[in-house]
Every structure is written in C-alpha cells, then in structure tokens.
Short mmCIF file of C-alpha atoms in Angstrom, two decimals:
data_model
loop_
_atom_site.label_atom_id
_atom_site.label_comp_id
_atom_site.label_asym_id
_atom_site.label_seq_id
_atom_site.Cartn_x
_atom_site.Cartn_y
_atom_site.Cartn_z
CA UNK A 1 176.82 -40.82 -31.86
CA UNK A 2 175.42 -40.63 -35.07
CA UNK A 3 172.12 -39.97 -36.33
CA UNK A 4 170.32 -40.77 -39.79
CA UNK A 5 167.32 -39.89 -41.40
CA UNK A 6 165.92 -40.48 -45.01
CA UNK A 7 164.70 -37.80 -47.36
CA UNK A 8 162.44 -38.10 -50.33
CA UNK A 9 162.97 -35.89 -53.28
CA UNK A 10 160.53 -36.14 -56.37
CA UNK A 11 162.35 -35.02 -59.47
CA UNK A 12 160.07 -34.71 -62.61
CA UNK A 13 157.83 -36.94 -61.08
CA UNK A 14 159.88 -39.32 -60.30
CA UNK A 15 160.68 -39.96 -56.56
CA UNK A 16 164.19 -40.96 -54.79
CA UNK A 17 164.98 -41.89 -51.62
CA UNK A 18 168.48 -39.98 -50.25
CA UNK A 19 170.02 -41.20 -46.92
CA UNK A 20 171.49 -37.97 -44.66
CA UNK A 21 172.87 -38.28 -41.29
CA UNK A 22 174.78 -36.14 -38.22
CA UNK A 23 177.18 -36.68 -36.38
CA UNK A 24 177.03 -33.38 -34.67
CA UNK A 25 173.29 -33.60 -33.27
CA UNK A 26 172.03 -32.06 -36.20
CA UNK A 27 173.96 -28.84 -36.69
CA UNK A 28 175.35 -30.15 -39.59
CA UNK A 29 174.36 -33.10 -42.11
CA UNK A 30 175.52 -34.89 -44.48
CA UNK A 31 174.36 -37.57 -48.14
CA UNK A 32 175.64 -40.89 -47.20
CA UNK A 33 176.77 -42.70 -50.62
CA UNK A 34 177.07 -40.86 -53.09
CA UNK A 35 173.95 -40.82 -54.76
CA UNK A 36 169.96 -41.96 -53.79
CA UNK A 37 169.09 -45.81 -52.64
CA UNK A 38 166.05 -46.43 -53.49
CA UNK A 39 163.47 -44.71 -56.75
CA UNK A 40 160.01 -44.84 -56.83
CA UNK A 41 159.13 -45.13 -53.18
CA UNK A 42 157.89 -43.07 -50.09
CA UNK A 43 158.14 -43.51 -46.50
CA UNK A 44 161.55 -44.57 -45.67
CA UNK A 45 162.60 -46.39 -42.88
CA UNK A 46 166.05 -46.58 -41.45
CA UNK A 47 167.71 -49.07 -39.29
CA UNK A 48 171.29 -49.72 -38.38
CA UNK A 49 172.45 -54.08 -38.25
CA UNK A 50 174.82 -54.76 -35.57
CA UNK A 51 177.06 -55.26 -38.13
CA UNK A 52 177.02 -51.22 -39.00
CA UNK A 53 175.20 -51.86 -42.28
CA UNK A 54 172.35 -49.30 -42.82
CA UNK A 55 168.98 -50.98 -44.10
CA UNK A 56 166.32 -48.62 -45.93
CA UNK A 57 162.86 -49.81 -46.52
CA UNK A 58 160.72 -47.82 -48.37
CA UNK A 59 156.63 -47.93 -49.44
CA UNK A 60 155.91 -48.70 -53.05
CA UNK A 61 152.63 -49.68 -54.15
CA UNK A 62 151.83 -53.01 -53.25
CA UNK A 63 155.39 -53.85 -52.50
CA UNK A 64 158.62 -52.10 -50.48
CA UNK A 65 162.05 -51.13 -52.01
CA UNK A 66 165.46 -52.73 -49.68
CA UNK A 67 168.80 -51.29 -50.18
CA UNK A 68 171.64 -51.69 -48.13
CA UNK A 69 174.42 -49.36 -47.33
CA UNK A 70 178.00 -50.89 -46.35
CA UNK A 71 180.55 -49.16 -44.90
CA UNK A 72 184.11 -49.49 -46.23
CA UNK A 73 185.12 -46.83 -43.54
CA UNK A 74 182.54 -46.19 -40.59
CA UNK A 75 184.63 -43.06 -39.63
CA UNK A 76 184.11 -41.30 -42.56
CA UNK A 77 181.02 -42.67 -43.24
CA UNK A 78 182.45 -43.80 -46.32
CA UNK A 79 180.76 -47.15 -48.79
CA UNK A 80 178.38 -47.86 -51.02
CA UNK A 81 174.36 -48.74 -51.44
CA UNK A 82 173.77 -52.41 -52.72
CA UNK A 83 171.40 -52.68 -55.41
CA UNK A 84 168.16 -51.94 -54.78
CA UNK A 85 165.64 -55.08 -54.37
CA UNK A 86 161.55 -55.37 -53.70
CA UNK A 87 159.39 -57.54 -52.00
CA UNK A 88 155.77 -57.87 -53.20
CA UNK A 89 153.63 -58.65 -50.16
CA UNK A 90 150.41 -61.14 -50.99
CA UNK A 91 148.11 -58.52 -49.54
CA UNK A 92 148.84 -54.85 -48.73
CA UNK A 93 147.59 -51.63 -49.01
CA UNK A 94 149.01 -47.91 -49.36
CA UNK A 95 149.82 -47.99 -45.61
CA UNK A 96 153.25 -47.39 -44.22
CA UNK A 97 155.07 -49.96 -42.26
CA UNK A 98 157.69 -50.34 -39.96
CA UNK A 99 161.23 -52.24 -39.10
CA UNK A 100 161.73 -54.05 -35.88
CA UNK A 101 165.41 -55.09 -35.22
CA UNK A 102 164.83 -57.51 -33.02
CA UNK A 103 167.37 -60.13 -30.83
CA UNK A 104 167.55 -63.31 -29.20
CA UNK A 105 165.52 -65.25 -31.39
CA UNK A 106 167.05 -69.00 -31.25
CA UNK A 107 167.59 -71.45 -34.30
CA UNK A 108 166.88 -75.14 -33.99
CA UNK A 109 170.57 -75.53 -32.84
CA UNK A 110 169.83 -73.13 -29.78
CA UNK A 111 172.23 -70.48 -30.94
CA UNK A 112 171.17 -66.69 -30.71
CA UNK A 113 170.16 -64.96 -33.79
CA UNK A 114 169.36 -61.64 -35.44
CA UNK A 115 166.23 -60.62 -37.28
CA UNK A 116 164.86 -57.66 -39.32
CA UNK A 117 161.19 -57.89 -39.30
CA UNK A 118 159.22 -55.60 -41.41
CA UNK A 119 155.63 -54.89 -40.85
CA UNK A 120 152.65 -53.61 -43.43
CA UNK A 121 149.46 -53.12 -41.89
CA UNK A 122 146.25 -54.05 -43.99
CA UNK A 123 142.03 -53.76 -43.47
CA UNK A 124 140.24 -55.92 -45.07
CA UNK A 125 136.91 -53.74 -44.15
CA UNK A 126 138.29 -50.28 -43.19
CA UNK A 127 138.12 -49.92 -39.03
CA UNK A 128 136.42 -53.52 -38.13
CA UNK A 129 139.40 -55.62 -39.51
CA UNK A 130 142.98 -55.39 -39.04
CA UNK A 131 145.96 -57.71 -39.64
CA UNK A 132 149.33 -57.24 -40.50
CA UNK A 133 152.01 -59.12 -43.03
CA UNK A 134 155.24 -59.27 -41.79
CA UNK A 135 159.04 -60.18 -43.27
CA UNK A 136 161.87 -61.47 -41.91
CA UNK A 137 164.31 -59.60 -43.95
CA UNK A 138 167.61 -60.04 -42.62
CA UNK A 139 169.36 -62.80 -40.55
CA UNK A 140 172.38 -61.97 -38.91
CA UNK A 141 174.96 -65.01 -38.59
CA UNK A 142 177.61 -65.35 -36.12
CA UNK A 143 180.58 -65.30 -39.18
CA UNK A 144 179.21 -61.42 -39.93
CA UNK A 145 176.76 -61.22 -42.77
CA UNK A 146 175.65 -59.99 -45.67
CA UNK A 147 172.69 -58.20 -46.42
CA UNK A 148 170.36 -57.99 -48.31
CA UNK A 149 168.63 -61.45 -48.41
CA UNK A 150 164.41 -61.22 -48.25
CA UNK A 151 163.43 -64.37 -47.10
CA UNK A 152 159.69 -65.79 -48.19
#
C-alpha cells in the first residue's frame, strides 16, 4: 500500500510544492518525479484517479495550481508531472479547499462516470454567510483518460 503526502518548501521566497510518498508505512520516503509540481502555492491536496494518476491541487491566491503525475512504471514509482495549469475561481478567498473523488455519477447515455470535484469555501460576511464554488476537474472515460482537463 502506498501512501503520499505533499510538502511545501519556500526557497528565497518563492514556494514549491514537492510530492513524497511510502511504501513502507512511513519508515522510509521518498520525491516522486524528479523535481516540484506546482510553484507559488500552499495547501496541497493529493488524490490518486483510478487510473493511478496522482492529482495535486494547491491554494494560490484567488485561484488553485493542477498538476498531474503519470506513471510510466507504478512499481517504481517511476513518470513524470504534466505541466502545471490554474483555475481562477469567480469568487474565492484565502481559504483552503478540498478534492472529492467521487463515483457513479451517470451521463445522459446512462453510463457510469468519474469525477474530481474540488471545493473552495467563501463568506461573503464573515460567520453569517457561507457558500462554496466547486470544479469538476477531471472526468474519467471508460477508454482510460487523460488528465488534466479543468472544465468551466
């Protein structure tokens, strides 16, 4: 079983998003890809597609940072990260949000799909009013996929 987790590491004022994971429960850990994902973001989130792509999603102001790692060799936990791409949400604030992998939603053809949703919390007055924006970000097909495609 393998577990991942995201660091952040601010060089010179600059911040970077590095993706880590275990395979041994945590005794030992190590960079997947072989350098960060994402720059000039916070708050990562992780989440693993059923196709064993890894998704991060990271805060930026007003917006979040995607990348997408894909595995040429799951074993070895060998690929590459995509290139990174950001979605600018219509109203947001410095608030971190969250990914929902979530299955069984059906298309107008009744067949089974995939989503990503991605959530960013918002007040409009602080405590009285809250809403939140949300993204599908990632539509699994039946033929496999590719990721990343934001859709709007």
């Amino acid at each position: 079983y393998r577990v991942y987790g995201a660091m952040l590491v601010r060089i010179d004022g600059s911040s970077y998003n590095y993706v880590v994971y275990t395979d041994d429960f945590g005794t030992t850990w190590k960079q997947l890809g072989s350098s960060y994902c994402v720059s000039s973001a916070d708050e990562a989130k992780l989440e693993e597609l059923p196709n064993g792509q890894i998704v991060i999603s990271s805060r930026a102001a007003g917006s979040r940072h995607y990348n997408v790692f894909t595995f040429t060799n799951e074993t070895n936990a060998t690929g590459s990260w995509g290139t990174q791409q950001t979605y600018k949400f219509a109203e947001s604030n410095a608030c971190n949000g969250e990914l929902l992998l979530y299955e069984g939603v059906k298309n107008s053809k009744g067949e089974t799909k995939t989503i990503l949703l991605q959530s960013l919390p918002y007040t409009v007055i602080k405590i009285l009013t809250f809403s939140c924006n949300h993204r599908i970000i990632y539509l699994l097909k039946k033929s496999g996929s590719k990721c990343l495609s934001v859709h709007k």
